[in-house]
Amino acid sequence: MLKFNKIACKKSRRNILSMVALVTLSLLILNWYLSGSEIQWNYNIYSENFTNTTESPSICSTLSLQSNVKATDRLCQPRKPRKASCMFTQELYAIKPELLECKEKSAGDVCEMKITKTKKESKISFTCSQTVCREGKRDSFKVLSVDPGTGLATIVNEFHSVKTLERELPNIVRRNTQNKLNFVFIECTNHQGKRVSQFLAVDPDFTIEKTETVRNKNHINVVVLLLDSVSRAHFYRSLPRTIATFQNWRENSDSVPANVFDFELFQALDGHTAENTQALFTGNVFPIELKGTTPPVNTSAMFGHYKRAGYHTMYQEDLCWEGIWGLMADHGVRQWSDLQDKMKNTFIDHTGLTHSSCKILSSLGVTTPFFGPYGDQICYNGKFQHSYFLRYTTDTLHAIGKSRDARPLFSHTSLNVAHDHKGIRTQTLDISLENYVRAMANEQNTLTVILADHGNTYTGYSSEFLEGRFEIYHPSLFIIVPDRVAALLGTKAMSALGENQRRLVTMIELHHSLMVLVNPLSGNVKPKGLFTPIAMNRTCDDLELTLPNLCVCKGWDAPADNDTSRIPIAEFAMGQLNNRLENQIQNIYERSCQRLQPLWFENIRERNSKKDGSLITSMDIRVKAGDVVPQREDVFHVVVMTREMLGENSLQMTLVSFDRLTLFLTYAECADNGVDLKLCVCSRKGTHKKSIVTFSSEHWVHFGQRPVVRKLNNTNCLWLITWPFAKNTSNTYEVANLCPSQTYRVKIYVKKVSYIKFSCELPVTLIVAPGNVLFAFSVRKHISYWNTHIEVNTEVEKK
């Protein structure tokens, strides 16, 4: 019995100990969860370490036209995506066959254009259908064009019959081309009572420029097609027909009259269009002092170069000038009349079909293609908008090829079909682009460049996955070189193009390549840009990149944990952005744009500057979003430089740059006047009075923590705010002036400090206006295992 009791006691003791251990472990897990959740609760969702994961060849496709590429033939090795991101993109961007044809079917063409050539001139005539539309009314047929004075589509004339329409159309088209508007719209009503609208481009046979002498046969055409916001990976996943055509050319090179070069390590200089196109046209990035502004793009540097060499120059884009972007933004103007004045000095002969875009987009209820229209297609009369532009380019080249005295063509076409907030619409480009590249391969006197400026910046993929972020800075670049052009370039240049497919290249090399094509070629083009071998040991440290930026090469920076030691960097970045916002708020009593409220940070990358060894940290900071956008959180990408000097307490933090990775233009409907939309988070609920802000409100939470506040200067409305993180190993200090009318000068300094590093030199002096909350500085514990102490003091003066 005693033995049994002893055994029972032992078992009971073991059970109790097990229960105690289980409870203790549970409490530890619960404590870890509660204490760490403010900072790290979302960390493991999408932030797997790149270096510790194994790629799955069956899931992650190979993005290359080349076979047997040796990993040792270049220092820059491309980053490889993780299985999770590949699965995400395969599901999100699965090919949708229904998008490849316009859902709205064509109502038919009302008229067709015919060119009749004589020795002295070309005559145009039209044949119009008598079966498509009704006749008999005074306005049975309407011909519309863009008014050169206003830029708006207006009715030029109305006709009651097909016969009068055919008779008068040539005169209308002739006047249009004199105004460099090479298109018209023809509208009527069909026999079922539905509106028919035909977009009719003028045959380039009628508009090409000619010389007084026969064209030098060694002058080649140079055609650039820029697909805005298409990363290299997105090109491969969204345009499979075009890629299959390229691969077929590689595999059956003897039966194809052209070579295609695929530049695998094409590095974007910036994550936005203007900065990259500035480099394309000039060979230089914008000066660093212009960062954060929108300077005009100097298109005339390249267009003037070709124009002076006797080229016919064309620039076309599928954007509407009323949407402000494109030509308007590139030339720094806001009005149609100002754009016309600017265009006189650009060396651009005409803008192709550009100004048809306003009517096409407005028919779909939008002025830009960036956030619509609904349905992932941009069509007009049953045809994709981009198909009109690509066909116009090929028709122009055909017209030049048929004329011995036509000037050679330098053309730049920018298509924004892929520049939307989803990335699905890119697929609609595939059939037209496949036909385009086939046509370009047969244009034996034309070198064709197909490229993107950057990857898509505002999709769920780019905001949720680090791989999506890397794709922003890894655009696509292909060059099609027909056999005759290859002979004119020479064997050395062709060999260099082949080698450079595996080298780190940028828009600047492409610029220099295009600039040497301006003169007649004779088999030895100047060894510039991509026509000369790029160093195989080149890395992003050798490039002039604007920040923020992520290098396409592995190892340029390294992933880092989002632990509490980096909270001061995140807080410093948020503090700088919030201070900029405070400075832009004009009404001190009411505001719509709220202070950015950080929730967590992730995707931290670190590297040392090649110039001075400073630590450069980039990270994504998620903040609470307003209710006018679909996302719950807005994502800011920030780059902060820190300089840690021996014996100094200051880390000399600098906010190098920032970008916003989620949609923000819709905040325009609730933003304060004069506030940069890139900084604004607001809601439909309206304005908030600054004077009634309380520290207990939900707005006063940073990374899950509430502040500690202290009154200053014996007032009830001037406060020192301290944000303590991780048991005071990281703190942030701000000053809030909730007084209705009094401005204060606040000097902040420390008397006693040990083992603490500051974001800046102290003391700090702030001028705090009524209603303002200003960031002062952040601190971090210098040595983790030593006790720290900091005593913050202030001096306050009324202003």
CSV table of C-alpha atoms in Angstrom, one decimal, residues 532-718:
chain,number,residue,atom,x,y,z
A,532,THR,CA,30.7,47.8,-76.5
A,533,PRO,CA,31.2,45.1,-73.8
A,534,ILE,CA,30.1,46.2,-70.3
A,535,ALA,CA,32.5,45.1,-67.5
A,536,MET,CA,31.5,41.7,-66.1
A,537,ASN,CA,32.4,42.9,-62.5
A,538,ARG,CA,30.0,45.8,-62.6
A,539,THR,CA,27.6,46.2,-59.6
A,540,CYS,CA,25.0,48.7,-58.5
A,541,ASP,CA,27.8,50.6,-56.6
A,542,ASP,CA,29.1,51.6,-60.0
A,543,LEU,CA,25.8,53.1,-61.1
A,544,GLU,CA,24.2,56.5,-60.5
A,545,LEU,CA,20.9,55.3,-58.9
A,546,THR,CA,18.4,57.6,-57.3
A,547,LEU,CA,17.0,56.4,-54.0
A,548,PRO,CA,14.9,54.6,-53.0
A,549,ASN,CA,16.1,51.8,-55.2
A,550,LEU,CA,16.7,48.1,-55.0
A,551,CYS,CA,19.5,46.5,-57.0
A,552,VAL,CA,18.7,43.6,-59.4
A,553,CYS,CA,21.9,41.9,-58.2
A,554,LYS,CA,22.0,39.6,-55.2
A,555,GLY,CA,24.3,40.8,-52.4
A,556,TRP,CA,24.1,44.5,-53.0
A,557,ASP,CA,22.3,44.8,-49.8
A,558,ALA,CA,21.4,42.3,-47.1
A,559,PRO,CA,18.1,41.5,-45.3
A,560,ALA,CA,17.9,42.6,-41.6
A,561,ASP,CA,15.5,41.8,-38.8
A,562,ASN,CA,12.8,44.3,-37.9
A,563,ASP,CA,13.7,44.2,-34.3
A,564,THR,CA,13.5,47.0,-31.7
A,565,SER,CA,17.0,48.2,-32.5
A,566,ARG,CA,15.6,49.6,-35.8
A,567,ILE,CA,12.6,51.4,-34.3
A,568,PRO,CA,14.6,54.6,-34.0
A,569,ILE,CA,15.3,54.6,-37.7
A,570,ALA,CA,11.6,53.9,-38.5
A,571,GLU,CA,10.5,56.6,-36.0
A,572,PHE,CA,13.0,59.1,-37.5
A,573,ALA,CA,11.7,58.5,-41.0
A,574,MET,CA,8.0,58.8,-39.9
A,575,GLY,CA,9.0,61.9,-37.9
A,576,GLN,CA,10.5,63.6,-40.9
A,577,LEU,CA,7.5,62.9,-43.1
A,578,ASN,CA,5.1,64.1,-40.4
A,579,ASN,CA,7.1,67.3,-40.0
A,580,ARG,CA,6.9,67.9,-43.7
A,581,LEU,CA,3.2,67.4,-43.5
A,582,GLU,CA,2.8,69.8,-40.6
A,583,ASN,CA,4.7,72.5,-42.6
A,584,GLN,CA,2.2,72.1,-45.5
A,585,ILE,CA,-1.0,72.4,-43.5
A,586,GLN,CA,-2.3,75.9,-44.0
A,587,ASN,CA,-5.3,76.0,-41.7
A,588,ILE,CA,-4.0,75.7,-38.2
A,589,TYR,CA,-7.5,75.0,-36.7
A,590,GLU,CA,-8.8,72.3,-39.1
A,591,ARG,CA,-7.2,69.6,-41.2
A,592,SER,CA,-8.1,66.7,-43.3
A,593,CYS,CA,-4.7,65.1,-43.8
A,594,GLN,CA,-3.8,63.4,-40.6
A,595,ARG,CA,-0.4,62.6,-39.1
A,596,LEU,CA,0.9,59.3,-40.4
A,597,GLN,CA,0.3,56.6,-37.8
A,598,PRO,CA,2.9,53.8,-38.1
A,599,LEU,CA,1.6,50.3,-37.4
A,600,TRP,CA,4.7,48.2,-38.2
A,601,PHE,CA,7.7,48.0,-40.4
A,602,GLU,CA,9.2,45.2,-42.5
A,603,ASN,CA,11.4,44.3,-45.5
A,604,ILE,CA,14.5,45.9,-44.1
A,605,ARG,CA,17.6,46.0,-46.2
A,606,GLU,CA,21.0,47.3,-45.2
A,607,ARG,CA,24.2,48.2,-47.0
A,608,ASN,CA,27.2,50.3,-46.5
A,609,SER,CA,27.8,53.3,-48.8
A,610,LYS,CA,30.7,52.9,-51.1
A,611,LYS,CA,31.6,56.5,-50.6
A,612,ASP,CA,32.0,56.9,-46.9
A,613,GLY,CA,30.9,53.7,-45.3
A,614,SER,CA,27.6,55.1,-43.9
A,615,LEU,CA,24.9,52.6,-43.1
A,616,ILE,CA,22.0,52.9,-45.6
A,617,THR,CA,18.8,51.3,-44.3
A,618,SER,CA,15.7,50.8,-46.4
A,619,MET,CA,12.4,49.6,-45.0
A,620,ASP,CA,8.7,49.6,-45.6
A,621,ILE,CA,6.5,51.2,-43.0
A,622,ARG,CA,2.8,50.5,-42.9
A,623,VAL,CA,0.5,53.3,-41.7
A,624,LYS,CA,-3.2,53.4,-41.1
A,625,ALA,CA,-5.0,54.3,-44.3
A,626,GLY,CA,-8.0,56.5,-44.8
A,627,ASP,CA,-11.4,55.3,-46.1
A,628,VAL,CA,-11.1,56.7,-49.6
A,629,VAL,CA,-8.7,53.9,-50.7
A,630,PRO,CA,-9.4,50.2,-51.0
A,631,GLN,CA,-6.4,49.2,-48.8
A,632,ARG,CA,-6.5,49.1,-45.0
A,633,GLU,CA,-2.9,50.2,-44.7
A,634,ASP,CA,-0.7,52.5,-46.7
A,635,VAL,CA,2.9,51.5,-47.3
A,636,PHE,CA,5.8,53.9,-47.4
A,637,HIS,CA,9.3,52.9,-48.5
A,638,VAL,CA,12.0,54.9,-46.8
A,639,VAL,CA,15.7,55.1,-47.1
A,640,VAL,CA,17.7,56.4,-44.1
A,641,MET,CA,21.4,57.0,-43.8
A,642,THR,CA,23.2,56.8,-40.4
A,643,ARG,CA,26.7,57.8,-39.7
A,644,GLU,CA,28.1,56.3,-36.5
A,645,MET,CA,31.3,57.9,-35.4
A,646,LEU,CA,33.6,56.7,-32.6
A,647,GLY,CA,33.1,58.8,-29.4
A,648,GLU,CA,30.0,60.7,-30.7
A,649,ASN,CA,26.5,60.2,-29.5
A,650,SER,CA,24.8,61.4,-32.7
A,651,LEU,CA,24.0,58.9,-35.5
A,652,GLN,CA,23.5,61.9,-37.9
A,653,MET,CA,20.4,60.3,-39.4
A,654,THR,CA,19.3,61.6,-42.8
A,655,LEU,CA,16.1,60.7,-44.6
A,656,VAL,CA,17.6,60.1,-48.1
A,657,SER,CA,14.3,59.5,-49.9
A,658,PHE,CA,10.9,58.0,-49.6
A,659,ASP,CA,8.2,56.6,-51.8
A,660,ARG,CA,4.6,55.6,-51.4
A,661,LEU,CA,3.9,52.1,-52.6
A,662,THR,CA,0.1,52.0,-52.3
A,663,LEU,CA,-2.5,54.0,-54.2
A,664,PHE,CA,-2.7,57.6,-53.0
A,665,LEU,CA,-4.0,59.8,-55.8
A,666,THR,CA,-7.6,59.2,-54.7
A,667,TYR,CA,-6.8,61.1,-51.5
A,668,ALA,CA,-7.3,64.2,-53.6
A,669,GLU,CA,-11.0,64.1,-52.8
A,670,CYS,CA,-10.4,64.8,-49.1
A,671,ALA,CA,-6.9,66.3,-49.0
A,672,ASP,CA,-6.1,69.8,-47.7
A,673,ASN,CA,-5.1,72.4,-50.2
A,674,GLY,CA,-1.4,72.7,-50.8
A,675,VAL,CA,-0.6,69.3,-49.3
A,676,ASP,CA,1.6,66.8,-51.2
A,677,LEU,CA,-0.8,63.9,-51.9
A,678,LYS,CA,2.2,61.6,-51.3
A,679,LEU,CA,2.1,62.6,-47.6
A,680,CYS,CA,-1.7,62.7,-47.1
A,681,VAL,CA,-4.0,60.2,-45.4
A,682,CYS,CA,-7.5,61.4,-45.0
A,683,SER,CA,-11.1,60.2,-44.9
A,684,ARG,CA,-14.5,61.2,-46.0
A,685,LYS,CA,-15.5,61.9,-42.4
A,686,GLY,CA,-14.1,65.4,-43.0
A,687,THR,CA,-11.8,67.7,-41.1
A,688,HIS,CA,-10.6,67.4,-37.6
A,689,LYS,CA,-10.0,70.3,-35.2
A,690,LYS,CA,-6.4,70.4,-34.1
A,691,SER,CA,-7.3,71.9,-30.7
A,692,ILE,CA,-9.4,68.9,-29.6
A,693,VAL,CA,-6.8,66.2,-30.2
A,694,THR,CA,-6.4,64.1,-27.1
A,695,PHE,CA,-3.5,61.7,-26.3
A,696,SER,CA,-6.0,59.0,-25.4
A,697,SER,CA,-7.4,58.9,-29.0
A,698,GLU,CA,-6.7,56.1,-31.4
A,699,HIS,CA,-4.5,58.4,-33.4
A,700,TRP,CA,-1.9,58.5,-30.6
A,701,VAL,CA,-0.5,55.0,-31.1
A,702,HIS,CA,2.9,54.3,-32.8
A,703,PHE,CA,3.8,50.7,-33.5
A,704,GLY,CA,1.2,49.6,-30.9
A,705,GLN,CA,2.5,51.8,-28.1
A,706,ARG,CA,0.8,54.8,-26.4
A,707,PRO,CA,2.9,57.8,-25.4
A,708,VAL,CA,4.0,59.2,-22.1
A,709,VAL,CA,3.3,62.9,-22.0
A,710,ARG,CA,4.6,65.8,-19.8
A,711,LYS,CA,3.4,69.3,-19.5
A,712,LEU,CA,5.9,72.1,-20.5
A,713,ASN,CA,6.1,75.6,-19.2
A,714,ASN,CA,3.2,75.2,-16.7
A,715,THR,CA,0.7,75.2,-19.5
A,716,ASN,CA,-2.2,72.8,-20.2
A,717,CYS,CA,-1.6,72.8,-23.9
A,718,LEU,CA,2.2,72.4,-24.6
